[in-house]
PDB file of C-alpha atoms in Angstrom:
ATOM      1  CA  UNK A   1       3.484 -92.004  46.784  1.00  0.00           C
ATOM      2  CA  UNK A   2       4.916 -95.313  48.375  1.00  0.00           C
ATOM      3  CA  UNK A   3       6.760 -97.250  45.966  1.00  0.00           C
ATOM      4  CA  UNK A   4       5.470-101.343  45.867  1.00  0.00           C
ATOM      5  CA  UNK A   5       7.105-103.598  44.080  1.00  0.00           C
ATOM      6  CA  UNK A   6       4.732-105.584  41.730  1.00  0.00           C
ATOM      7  CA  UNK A   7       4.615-109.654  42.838  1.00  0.00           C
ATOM      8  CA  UNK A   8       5.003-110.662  39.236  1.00  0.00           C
ATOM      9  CA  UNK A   9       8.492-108.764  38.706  1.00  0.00           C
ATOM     10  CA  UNK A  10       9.515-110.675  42.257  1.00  0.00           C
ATOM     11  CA  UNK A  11       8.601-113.688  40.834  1.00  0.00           C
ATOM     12  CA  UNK A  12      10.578-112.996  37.743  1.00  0.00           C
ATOM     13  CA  UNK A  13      13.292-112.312  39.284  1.00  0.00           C
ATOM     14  CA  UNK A  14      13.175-115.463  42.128  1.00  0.00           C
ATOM     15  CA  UNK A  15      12.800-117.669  39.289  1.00  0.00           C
ATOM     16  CA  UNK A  16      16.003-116.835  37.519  1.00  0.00           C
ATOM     17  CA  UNK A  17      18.059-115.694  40.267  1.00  0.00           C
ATOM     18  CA  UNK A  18      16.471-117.575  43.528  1.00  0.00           C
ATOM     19  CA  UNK A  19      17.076-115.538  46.676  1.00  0.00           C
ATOM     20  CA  UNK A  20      19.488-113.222  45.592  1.00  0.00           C
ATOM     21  CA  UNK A  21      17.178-112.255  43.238  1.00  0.00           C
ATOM     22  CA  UNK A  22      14.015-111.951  45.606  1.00  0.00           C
ATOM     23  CA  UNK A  23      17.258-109.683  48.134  1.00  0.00           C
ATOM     24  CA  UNK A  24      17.675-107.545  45.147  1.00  0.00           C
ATOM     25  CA  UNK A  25      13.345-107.045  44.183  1.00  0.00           C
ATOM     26  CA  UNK A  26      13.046-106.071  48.009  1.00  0.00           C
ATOM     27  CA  UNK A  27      15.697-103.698  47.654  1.00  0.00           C
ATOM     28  CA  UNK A  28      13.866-101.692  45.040  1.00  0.00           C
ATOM     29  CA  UNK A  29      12.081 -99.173  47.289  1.00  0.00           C
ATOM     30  CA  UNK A  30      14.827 -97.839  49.072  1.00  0.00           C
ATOM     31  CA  UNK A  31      17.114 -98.245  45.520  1.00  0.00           C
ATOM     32  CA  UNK A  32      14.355 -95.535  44.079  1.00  0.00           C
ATOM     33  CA  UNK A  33      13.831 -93.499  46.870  1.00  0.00           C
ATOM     34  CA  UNK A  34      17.780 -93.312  46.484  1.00  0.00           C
ATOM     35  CA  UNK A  35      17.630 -91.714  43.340  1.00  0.00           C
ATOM     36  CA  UNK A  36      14.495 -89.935  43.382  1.00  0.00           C
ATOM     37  CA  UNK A  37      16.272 -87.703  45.809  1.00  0.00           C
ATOM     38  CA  UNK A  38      19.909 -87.887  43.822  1.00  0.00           C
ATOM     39  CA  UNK A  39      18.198 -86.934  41.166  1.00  0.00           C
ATOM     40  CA  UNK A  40      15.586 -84.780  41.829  1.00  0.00           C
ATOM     41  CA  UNK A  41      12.811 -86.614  40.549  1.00  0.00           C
ATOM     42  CA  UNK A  42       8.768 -87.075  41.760  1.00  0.00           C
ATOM     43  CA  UNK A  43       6.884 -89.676  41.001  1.00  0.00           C
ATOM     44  CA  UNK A  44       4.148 -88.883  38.268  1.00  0.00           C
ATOM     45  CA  UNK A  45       2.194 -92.198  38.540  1.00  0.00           C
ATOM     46  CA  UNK A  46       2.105 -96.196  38.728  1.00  0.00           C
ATOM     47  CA  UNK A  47       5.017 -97.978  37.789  1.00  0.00           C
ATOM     48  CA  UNK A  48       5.617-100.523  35.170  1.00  0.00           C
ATOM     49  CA  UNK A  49       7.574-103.835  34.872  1.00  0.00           C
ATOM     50  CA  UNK A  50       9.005-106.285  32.156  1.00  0.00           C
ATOM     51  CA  UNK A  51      10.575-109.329  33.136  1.00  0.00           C
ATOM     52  CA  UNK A  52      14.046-107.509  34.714  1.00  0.00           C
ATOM     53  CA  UNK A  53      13.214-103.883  35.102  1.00  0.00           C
ATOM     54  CA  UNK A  54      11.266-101.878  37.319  1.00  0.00           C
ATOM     55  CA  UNK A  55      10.267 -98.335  35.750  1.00  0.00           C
ATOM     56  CA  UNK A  56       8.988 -95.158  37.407  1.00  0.00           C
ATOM     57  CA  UNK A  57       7.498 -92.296  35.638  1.00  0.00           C
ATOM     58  CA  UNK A  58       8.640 -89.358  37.202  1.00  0.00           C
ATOM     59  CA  UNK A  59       9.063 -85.673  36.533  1.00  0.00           C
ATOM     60  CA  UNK A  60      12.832 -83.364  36.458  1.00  0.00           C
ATOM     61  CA  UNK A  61      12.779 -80.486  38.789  1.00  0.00           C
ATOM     62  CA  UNK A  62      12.004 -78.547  35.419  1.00  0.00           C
ATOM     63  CA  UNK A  63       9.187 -80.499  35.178  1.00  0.00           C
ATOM     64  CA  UNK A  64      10.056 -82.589  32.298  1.00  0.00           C
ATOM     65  CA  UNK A  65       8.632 -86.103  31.616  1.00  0.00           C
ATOM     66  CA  UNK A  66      11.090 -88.877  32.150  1.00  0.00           C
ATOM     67  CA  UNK A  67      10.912 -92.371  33.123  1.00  0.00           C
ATOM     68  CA  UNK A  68      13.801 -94.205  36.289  1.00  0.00           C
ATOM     69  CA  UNK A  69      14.671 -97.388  34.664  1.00  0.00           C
ATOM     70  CA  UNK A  70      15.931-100.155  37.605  1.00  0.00           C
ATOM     71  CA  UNK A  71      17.422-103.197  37.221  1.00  0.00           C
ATOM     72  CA  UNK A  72      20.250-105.201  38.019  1.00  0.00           C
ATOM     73  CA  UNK A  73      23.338-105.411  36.372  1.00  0.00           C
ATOM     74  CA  UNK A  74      23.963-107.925  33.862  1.00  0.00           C
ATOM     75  CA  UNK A  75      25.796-108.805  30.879  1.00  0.00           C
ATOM     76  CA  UNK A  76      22.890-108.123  28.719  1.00  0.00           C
ATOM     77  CA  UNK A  77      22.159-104.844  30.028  1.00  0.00           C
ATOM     78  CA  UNK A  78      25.265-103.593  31.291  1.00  0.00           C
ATOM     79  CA  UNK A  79      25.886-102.236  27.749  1.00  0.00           C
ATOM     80  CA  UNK A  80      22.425-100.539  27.680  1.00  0.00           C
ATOM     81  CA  UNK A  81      23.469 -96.958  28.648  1.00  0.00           C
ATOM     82  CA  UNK A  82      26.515 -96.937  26.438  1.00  0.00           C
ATOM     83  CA  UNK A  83      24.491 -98.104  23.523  1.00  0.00           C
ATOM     84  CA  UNK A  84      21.737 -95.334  24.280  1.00  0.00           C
ATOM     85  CA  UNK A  85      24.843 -92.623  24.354  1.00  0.00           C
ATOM     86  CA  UNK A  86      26.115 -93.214  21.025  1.00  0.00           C
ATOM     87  CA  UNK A  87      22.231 -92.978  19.354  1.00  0.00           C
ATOM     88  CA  UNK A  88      21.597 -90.029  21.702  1.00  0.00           C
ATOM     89  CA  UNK A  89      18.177 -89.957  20.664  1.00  0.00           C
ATOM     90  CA  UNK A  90      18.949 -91.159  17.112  1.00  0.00           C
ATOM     91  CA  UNK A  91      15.863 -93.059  16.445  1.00  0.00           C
ATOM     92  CA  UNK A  92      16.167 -93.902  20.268  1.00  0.00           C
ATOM     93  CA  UNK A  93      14.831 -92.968  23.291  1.00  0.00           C
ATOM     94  CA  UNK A  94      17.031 -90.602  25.214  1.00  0.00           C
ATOM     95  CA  UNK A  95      18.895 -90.890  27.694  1.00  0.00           C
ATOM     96  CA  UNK A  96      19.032 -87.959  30.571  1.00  0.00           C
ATOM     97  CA  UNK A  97      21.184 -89.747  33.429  1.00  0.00           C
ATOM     98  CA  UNK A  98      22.609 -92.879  34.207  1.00  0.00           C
ATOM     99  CA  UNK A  99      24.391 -95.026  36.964  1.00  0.00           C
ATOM    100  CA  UNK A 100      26.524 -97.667  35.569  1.00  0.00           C
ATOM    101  CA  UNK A 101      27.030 -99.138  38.785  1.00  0.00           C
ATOM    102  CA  UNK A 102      23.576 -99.989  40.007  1.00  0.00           C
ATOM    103  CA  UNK A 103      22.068-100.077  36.433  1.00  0.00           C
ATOM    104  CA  UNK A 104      19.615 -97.322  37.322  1.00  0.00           C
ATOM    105  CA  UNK A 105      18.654 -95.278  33.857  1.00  0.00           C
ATOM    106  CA  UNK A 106      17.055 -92.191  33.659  1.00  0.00           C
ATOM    107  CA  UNK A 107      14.997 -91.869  30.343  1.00  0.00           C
ATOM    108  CA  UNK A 108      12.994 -89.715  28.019  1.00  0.00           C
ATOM    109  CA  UNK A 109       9.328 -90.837  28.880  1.00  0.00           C
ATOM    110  CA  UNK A 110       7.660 -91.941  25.932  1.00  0.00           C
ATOM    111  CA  UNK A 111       3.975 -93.464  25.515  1.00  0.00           C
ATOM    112  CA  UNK A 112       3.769 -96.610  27.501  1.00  0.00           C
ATOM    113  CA  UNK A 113       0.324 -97.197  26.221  1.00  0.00           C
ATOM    114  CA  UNK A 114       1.505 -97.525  22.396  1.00  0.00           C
ATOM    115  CA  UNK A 115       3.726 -99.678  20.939  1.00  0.00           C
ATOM    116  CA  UNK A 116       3.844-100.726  17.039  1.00  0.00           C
ATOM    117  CA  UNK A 117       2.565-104.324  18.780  1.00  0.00           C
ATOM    118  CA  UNK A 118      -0.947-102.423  18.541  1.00  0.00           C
ATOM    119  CA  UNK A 119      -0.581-100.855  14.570  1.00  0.00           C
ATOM    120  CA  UNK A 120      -3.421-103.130  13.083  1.00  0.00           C
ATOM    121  CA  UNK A 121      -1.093-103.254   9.439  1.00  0.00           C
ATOM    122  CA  UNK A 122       1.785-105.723  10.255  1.00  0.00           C
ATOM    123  CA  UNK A 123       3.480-104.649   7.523  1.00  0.00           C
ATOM    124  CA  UNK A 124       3.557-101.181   8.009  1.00  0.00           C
ATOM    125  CA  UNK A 125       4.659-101.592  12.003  1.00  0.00           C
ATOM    126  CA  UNK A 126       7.481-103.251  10.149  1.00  0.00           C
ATOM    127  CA  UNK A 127       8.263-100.959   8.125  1.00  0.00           C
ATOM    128  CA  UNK A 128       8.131 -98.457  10.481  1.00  0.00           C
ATOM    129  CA  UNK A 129      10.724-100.584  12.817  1.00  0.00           C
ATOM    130  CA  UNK A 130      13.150-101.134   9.674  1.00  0.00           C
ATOM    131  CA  UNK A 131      13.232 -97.717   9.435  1.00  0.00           C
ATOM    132  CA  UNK A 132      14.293 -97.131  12.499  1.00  0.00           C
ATOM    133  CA  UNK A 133      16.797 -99.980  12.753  1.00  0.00           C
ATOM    134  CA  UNK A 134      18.437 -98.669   9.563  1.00  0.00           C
ATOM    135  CA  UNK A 135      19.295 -95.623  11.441  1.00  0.00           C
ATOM    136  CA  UNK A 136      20.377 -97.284  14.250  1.00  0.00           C
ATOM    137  CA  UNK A 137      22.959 -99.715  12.983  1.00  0.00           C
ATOM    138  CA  UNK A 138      24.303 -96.623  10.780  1.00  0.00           C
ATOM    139  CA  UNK A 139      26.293 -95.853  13.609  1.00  0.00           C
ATOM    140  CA  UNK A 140      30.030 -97.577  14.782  1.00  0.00           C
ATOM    141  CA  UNK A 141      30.061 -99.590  18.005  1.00  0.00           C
ATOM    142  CA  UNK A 142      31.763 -97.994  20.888  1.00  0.00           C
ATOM    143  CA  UNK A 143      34.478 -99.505  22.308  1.00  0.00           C
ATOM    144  CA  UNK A 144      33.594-102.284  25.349  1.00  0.00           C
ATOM    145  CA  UNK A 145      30.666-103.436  24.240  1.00  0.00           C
ATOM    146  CA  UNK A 146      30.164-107.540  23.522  1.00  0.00           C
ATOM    147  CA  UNK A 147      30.968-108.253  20.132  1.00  0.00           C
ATOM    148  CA  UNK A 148      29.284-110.979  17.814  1.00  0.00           C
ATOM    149  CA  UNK A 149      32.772-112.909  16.685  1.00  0.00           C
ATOM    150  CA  UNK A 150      33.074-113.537  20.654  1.00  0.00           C
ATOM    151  CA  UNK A 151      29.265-114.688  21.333  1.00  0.00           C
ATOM    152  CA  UNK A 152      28.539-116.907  17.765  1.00  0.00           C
ATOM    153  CA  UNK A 153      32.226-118.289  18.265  1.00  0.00           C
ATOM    154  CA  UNK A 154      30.899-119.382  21.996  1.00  0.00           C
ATOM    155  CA  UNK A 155      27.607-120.573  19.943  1.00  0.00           C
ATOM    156  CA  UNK A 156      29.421-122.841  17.671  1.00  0.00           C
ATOM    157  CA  UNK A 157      31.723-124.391  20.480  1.00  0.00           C
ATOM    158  CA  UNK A 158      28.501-125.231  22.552  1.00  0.00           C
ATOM    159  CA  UNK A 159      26.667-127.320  19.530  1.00  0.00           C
ATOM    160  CA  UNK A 160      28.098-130.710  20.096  1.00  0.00           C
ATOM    161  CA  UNK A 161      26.736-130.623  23.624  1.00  0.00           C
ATOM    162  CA  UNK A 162      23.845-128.957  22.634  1.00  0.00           C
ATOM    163  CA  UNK A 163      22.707-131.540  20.145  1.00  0.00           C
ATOM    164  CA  UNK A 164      23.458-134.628  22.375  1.00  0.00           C
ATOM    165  CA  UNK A 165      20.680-133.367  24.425  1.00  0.00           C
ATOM    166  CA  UNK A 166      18.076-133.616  21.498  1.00  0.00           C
ATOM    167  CA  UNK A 167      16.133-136.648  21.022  1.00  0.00           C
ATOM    168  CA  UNK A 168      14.946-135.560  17.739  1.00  0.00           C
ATOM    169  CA  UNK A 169      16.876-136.145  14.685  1.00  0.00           C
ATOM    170  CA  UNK A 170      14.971-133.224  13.248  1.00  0.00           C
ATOM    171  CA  UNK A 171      16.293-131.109  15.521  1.00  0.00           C
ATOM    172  CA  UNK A 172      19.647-132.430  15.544  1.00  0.00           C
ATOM    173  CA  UNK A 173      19.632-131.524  11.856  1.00  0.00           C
ATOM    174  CA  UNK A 174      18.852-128.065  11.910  1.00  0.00           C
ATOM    175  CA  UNK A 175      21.161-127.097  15.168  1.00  0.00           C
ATOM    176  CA  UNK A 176      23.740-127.920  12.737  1.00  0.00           C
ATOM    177  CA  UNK A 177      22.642-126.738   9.711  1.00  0.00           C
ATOM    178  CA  UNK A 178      21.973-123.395  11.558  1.00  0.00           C
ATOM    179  CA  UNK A 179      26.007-123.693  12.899  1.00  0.00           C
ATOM    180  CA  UNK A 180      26.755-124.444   9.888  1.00  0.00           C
ATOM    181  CA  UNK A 181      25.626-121.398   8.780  1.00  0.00           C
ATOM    182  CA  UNK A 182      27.067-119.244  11.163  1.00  0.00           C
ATOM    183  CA  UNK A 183      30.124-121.324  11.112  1.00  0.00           C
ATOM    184  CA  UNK A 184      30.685-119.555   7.360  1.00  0.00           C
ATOM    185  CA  UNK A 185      30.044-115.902   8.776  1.00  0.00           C
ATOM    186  CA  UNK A 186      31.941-115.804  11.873  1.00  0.00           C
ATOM    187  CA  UNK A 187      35.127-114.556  10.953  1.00  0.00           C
ATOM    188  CA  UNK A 188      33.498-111.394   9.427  1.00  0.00           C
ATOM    189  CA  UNK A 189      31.124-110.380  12.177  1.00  0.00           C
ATOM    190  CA  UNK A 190      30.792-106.715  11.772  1.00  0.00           C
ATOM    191  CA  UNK A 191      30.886-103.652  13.592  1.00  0.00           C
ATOM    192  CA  UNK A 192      27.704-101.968  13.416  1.00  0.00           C
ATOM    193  CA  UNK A 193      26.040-100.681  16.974  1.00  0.00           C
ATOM    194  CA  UNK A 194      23.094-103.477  16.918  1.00  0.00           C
ATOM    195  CA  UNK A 195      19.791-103.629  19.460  1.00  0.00           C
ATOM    196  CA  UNK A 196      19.611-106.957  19.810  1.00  0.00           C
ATOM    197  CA  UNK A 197      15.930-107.103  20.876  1.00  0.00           C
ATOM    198  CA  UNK A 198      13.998-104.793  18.572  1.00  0.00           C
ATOM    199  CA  UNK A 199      10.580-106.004  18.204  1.00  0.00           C
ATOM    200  CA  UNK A 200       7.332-104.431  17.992  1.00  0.00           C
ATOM    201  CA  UNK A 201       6.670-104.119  21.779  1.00  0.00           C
ATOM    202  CA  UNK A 202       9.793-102.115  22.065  1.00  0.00           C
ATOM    203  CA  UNK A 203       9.271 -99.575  19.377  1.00  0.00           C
ATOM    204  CA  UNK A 204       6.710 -96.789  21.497  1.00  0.00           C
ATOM    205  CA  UNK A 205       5.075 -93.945  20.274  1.00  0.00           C
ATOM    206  CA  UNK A 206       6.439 -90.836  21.089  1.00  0.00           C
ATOM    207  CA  UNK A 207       6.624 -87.061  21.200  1.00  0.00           C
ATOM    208  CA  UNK A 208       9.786 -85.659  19.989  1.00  0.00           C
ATOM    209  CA  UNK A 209       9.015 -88.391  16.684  1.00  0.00           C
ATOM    210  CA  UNK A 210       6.233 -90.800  15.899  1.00  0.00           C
ATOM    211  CA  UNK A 211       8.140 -93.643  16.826  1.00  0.00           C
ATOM    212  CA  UNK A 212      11.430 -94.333  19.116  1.00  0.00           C
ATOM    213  CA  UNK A 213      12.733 -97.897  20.239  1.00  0.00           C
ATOM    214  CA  UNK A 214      13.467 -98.812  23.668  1.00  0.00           C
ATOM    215  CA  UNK A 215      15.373-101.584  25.709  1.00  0.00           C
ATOM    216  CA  UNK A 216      18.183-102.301  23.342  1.00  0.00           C
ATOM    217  CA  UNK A 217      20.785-105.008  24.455  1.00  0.00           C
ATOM    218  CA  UNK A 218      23.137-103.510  22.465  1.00  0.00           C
ATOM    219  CA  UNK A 219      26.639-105.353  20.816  1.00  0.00           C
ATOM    220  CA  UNK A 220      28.607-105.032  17.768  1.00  0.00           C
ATOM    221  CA  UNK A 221      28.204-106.780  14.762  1.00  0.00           C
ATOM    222  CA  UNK A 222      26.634-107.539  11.549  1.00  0.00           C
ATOM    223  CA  UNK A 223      23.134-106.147  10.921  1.00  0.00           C
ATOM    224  CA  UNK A 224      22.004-109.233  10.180  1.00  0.00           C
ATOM    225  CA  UNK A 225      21.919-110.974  13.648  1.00  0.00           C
ATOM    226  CA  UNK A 226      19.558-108.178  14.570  1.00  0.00           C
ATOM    227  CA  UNK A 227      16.629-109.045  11.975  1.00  0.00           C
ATOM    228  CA  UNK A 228      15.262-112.533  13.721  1.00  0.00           C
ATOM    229  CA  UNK A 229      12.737-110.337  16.167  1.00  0.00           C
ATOM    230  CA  UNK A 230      11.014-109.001  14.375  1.00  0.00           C
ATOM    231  CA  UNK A 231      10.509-111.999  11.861  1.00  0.00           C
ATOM    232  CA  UNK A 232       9.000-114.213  14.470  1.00  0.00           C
ATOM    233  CA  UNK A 233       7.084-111.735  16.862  1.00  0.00           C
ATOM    234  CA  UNK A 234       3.281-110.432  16.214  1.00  0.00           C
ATOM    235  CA  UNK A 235       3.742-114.695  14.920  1.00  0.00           C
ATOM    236  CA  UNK A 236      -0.217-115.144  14.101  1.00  0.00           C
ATOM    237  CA  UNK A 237       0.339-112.717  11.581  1.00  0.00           C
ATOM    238  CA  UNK A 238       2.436-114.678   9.610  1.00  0.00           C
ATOM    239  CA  UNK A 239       0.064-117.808  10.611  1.00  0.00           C
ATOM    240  CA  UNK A 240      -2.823-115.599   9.107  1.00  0.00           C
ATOM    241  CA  UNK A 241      -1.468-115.082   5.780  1.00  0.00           C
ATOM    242  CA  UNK A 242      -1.908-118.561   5.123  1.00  0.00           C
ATOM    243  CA  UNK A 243       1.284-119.681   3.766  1.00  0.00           C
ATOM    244  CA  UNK A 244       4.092-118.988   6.722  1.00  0.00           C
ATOM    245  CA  UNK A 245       7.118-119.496   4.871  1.00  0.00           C
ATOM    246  CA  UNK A 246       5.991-117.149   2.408  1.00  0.00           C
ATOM    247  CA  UNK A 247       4.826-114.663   5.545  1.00  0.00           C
ATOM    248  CA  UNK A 248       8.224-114.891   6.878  1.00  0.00           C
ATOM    249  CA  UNK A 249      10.388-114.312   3.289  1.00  0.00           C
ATOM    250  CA  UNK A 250       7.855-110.880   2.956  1.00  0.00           C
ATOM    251  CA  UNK A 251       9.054-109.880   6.332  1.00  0.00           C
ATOM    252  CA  UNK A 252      12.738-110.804   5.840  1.00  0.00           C
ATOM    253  CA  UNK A 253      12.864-109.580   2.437  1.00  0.00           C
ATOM    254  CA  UNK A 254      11.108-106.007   3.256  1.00  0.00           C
ATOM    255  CA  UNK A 255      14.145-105.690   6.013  1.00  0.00           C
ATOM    256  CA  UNK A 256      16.933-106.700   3.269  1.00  0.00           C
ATOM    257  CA  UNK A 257      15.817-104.423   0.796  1.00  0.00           C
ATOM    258  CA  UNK A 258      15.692-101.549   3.226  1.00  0.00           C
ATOM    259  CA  UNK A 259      18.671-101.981   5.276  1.00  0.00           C
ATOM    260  CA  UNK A 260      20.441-102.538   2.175  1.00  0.00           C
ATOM    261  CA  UNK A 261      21.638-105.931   3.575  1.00  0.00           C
ATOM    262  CA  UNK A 262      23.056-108.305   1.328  1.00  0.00           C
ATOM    263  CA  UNK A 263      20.274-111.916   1.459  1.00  0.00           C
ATOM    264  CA  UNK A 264      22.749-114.270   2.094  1.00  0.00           C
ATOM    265  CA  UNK A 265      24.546-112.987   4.803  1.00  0.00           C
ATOM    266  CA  UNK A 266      21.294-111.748   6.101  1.00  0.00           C
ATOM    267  CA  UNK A 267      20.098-115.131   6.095  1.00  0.00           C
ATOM    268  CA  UNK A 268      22.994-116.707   7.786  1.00  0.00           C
ATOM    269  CA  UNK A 269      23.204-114.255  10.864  1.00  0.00           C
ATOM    270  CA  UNK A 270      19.288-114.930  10.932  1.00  0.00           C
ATOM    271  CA  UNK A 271      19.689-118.721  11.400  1.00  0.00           C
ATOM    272  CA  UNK A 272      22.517-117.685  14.085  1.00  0.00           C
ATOM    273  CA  UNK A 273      19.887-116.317  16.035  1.00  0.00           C
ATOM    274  CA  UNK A 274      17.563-119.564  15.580  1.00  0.00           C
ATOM    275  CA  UNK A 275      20.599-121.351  16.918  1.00  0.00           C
ATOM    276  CA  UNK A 276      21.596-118.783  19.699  1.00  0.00           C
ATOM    277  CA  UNK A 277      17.645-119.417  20.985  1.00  0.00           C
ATOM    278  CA  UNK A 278      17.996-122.718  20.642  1.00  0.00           C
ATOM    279  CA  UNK A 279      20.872-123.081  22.683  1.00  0.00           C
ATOM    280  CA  UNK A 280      19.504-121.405  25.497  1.00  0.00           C
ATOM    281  CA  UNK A 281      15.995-123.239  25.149  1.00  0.00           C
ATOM    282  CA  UNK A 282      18.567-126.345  25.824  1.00  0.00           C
ATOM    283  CA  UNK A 283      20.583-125.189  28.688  1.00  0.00           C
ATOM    284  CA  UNK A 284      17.227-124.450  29.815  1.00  0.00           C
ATOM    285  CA  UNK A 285      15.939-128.189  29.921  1.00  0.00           C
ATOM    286  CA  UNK A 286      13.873-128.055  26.441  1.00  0.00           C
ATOM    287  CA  UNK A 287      14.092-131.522  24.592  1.00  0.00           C
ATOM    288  CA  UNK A 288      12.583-130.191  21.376  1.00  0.00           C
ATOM    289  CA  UNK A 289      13.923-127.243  19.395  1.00  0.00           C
ATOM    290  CA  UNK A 290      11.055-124.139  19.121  1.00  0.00           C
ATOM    291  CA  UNK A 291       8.827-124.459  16.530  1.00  0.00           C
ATOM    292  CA  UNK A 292       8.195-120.968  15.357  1.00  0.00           C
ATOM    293  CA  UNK A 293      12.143-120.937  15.637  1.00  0.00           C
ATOM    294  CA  UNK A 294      12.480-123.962  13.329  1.00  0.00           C
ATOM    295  CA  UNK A 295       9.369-122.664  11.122  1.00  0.00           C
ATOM    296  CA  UNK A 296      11.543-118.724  10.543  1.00  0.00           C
ATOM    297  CA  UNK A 297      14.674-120.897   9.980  1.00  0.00           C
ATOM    298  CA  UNK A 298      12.885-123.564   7.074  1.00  0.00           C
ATOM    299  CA  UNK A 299      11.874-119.977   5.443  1.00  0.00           C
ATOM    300  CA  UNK A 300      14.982-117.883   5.708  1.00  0.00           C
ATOM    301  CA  UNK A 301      17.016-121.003   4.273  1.00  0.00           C
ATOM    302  CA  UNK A 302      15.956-119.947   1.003  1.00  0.00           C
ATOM    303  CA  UNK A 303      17.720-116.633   0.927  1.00  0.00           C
ATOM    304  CA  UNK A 304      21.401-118.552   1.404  1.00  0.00           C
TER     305      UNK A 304
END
């Protein structure tokens, strides 16, 4: 089966890295074929794409299901496989093999198809994912992984030049009420192993349990910072229950209550991630601050 890169995952990857990143999606053939045959691995089907990765389902020379995970190396997911070692399959999917040079994962395959994006109940998808995020920040950060003091201390120095960019004295206000905020936490940032990125698209359905997450971008910290997701995804929900700050306190409170979280800190490391996105909607050329960002941070303000 020849392996073709899909144009949108090119595209992706010219837009945020230009050529070097249109070098590295034409290099992904002969990158697979690499360890396909390192590996021992045949393809089992089409692949699939996000905005970074490429991923192959294959099968083991057993005959086992597994998935080749390929992207490029970054800070964000350069701590991906380390992250997946600690869980080892705690309320994670698994991971069989790994290349921390080239990125390259190989994975338990889970189902593609199903994610808790699809689970008509809103609430119950969330409770599902609390449940698993409780077991996941049960565990101790490894050693070398990004820690939270470091990235919400680089937050707070970039907020002066953040808000100069913002025409909006709306805006203005909450980038520094949401420092503010974090400006109070940031000497006790935790050390819990965090996801980072666990909303409802990556929780999948699975066979060794119902439900397993995927793609963490995992640091240490405070479990707090890793609520915002999913607060503000699977968003006309919230819309739909007529009254969104009220949608958004069921969601945050449901998460407290089971991760055992206390509200104020929870809703401090909360409006750090409302400021983190904000920040990078900035250096990205946005003039007005997000407003489903703004909307989550007007709710979660009454839970300091």
């Amino acid at each position: 089966m020849k392996i073709e890169v899909p144009a949108a995952l090119t595209e992706s990857h010219v837009k945020y890295d230009g050529e070097a990143g249109r070098a590295w999606s034409a290099g992904l053939p002969a990158l697979a074929e690499r360890y396909l045959e390192e590996w021992a691995l045949r393809l089992d089907g089409e692949p699939r794409h996000g905005v970074v990765s490429l991923v192959l389902p294959v099968l083991r020379e057993d005959g086992t299901k597994a998935a080749l995970k390929l992207q490029p190396v970054t800070d964000e997911n350069a701590t991906e496989a380390p992250g997946l070692r600690t869980w080892a399959g705690d309320a994670s999917v698994l991971l069989l093999d790994s290349d921390p040079g080239t990125g390259t994962l190989l994975l338990e395959r889970l189902e593609a198809d199903r994610s808790l994006s699809g689970m008509p109940d809103d609430m119950k998808a969330l409770g599902i994912l609390t449940d698993l995020l409780a077991r996941l920040v049960s565990y101790q950060a490894p050693e070398g992984l990004r820690r939270l003091g470091d990235i919400a201390q680089a937050m707070l120095d970039g907020v002066d030049g953040a808000v100069a960019k913002l025409p909006r004295e709306s805006d203005r206000h909450w980038m520094r009420y949401c420092a503010d905020a974090v400006g109070e936490l940031v000497a006790e940032p935790g050390d819990r192993l965090l996801h980072w990125d666990l909303h409802y698209d990556n929780v999948l359905a699975a066979d060794r349990e119902p439900w397993l997450s995927i793609d963490p971008k995992p640091l240490a910290g405070d479990p707090g910072f890793d609520l915002l997701p999913a607060l503000h995804n699977r968003w006309d929900d919230v819309v739909a229950t007529g009254d969104v700050t009220r949608g958004v306190l069921r969601r945050f409170d449901l998460m407290v209550d089971r991760l055992g979280l206390d509200p104020r800190r929870a809703a401090g490391w909360t409006l750090g991630r409302v400021l983190q996105n904000a920040l990078w909607d900035v250096k990205d050329g946005e003039s007005e601050l997000n407003e489903i960002g703004l909307a989550t941070a007007e709710a979660v303000r009454h839970r300091l």
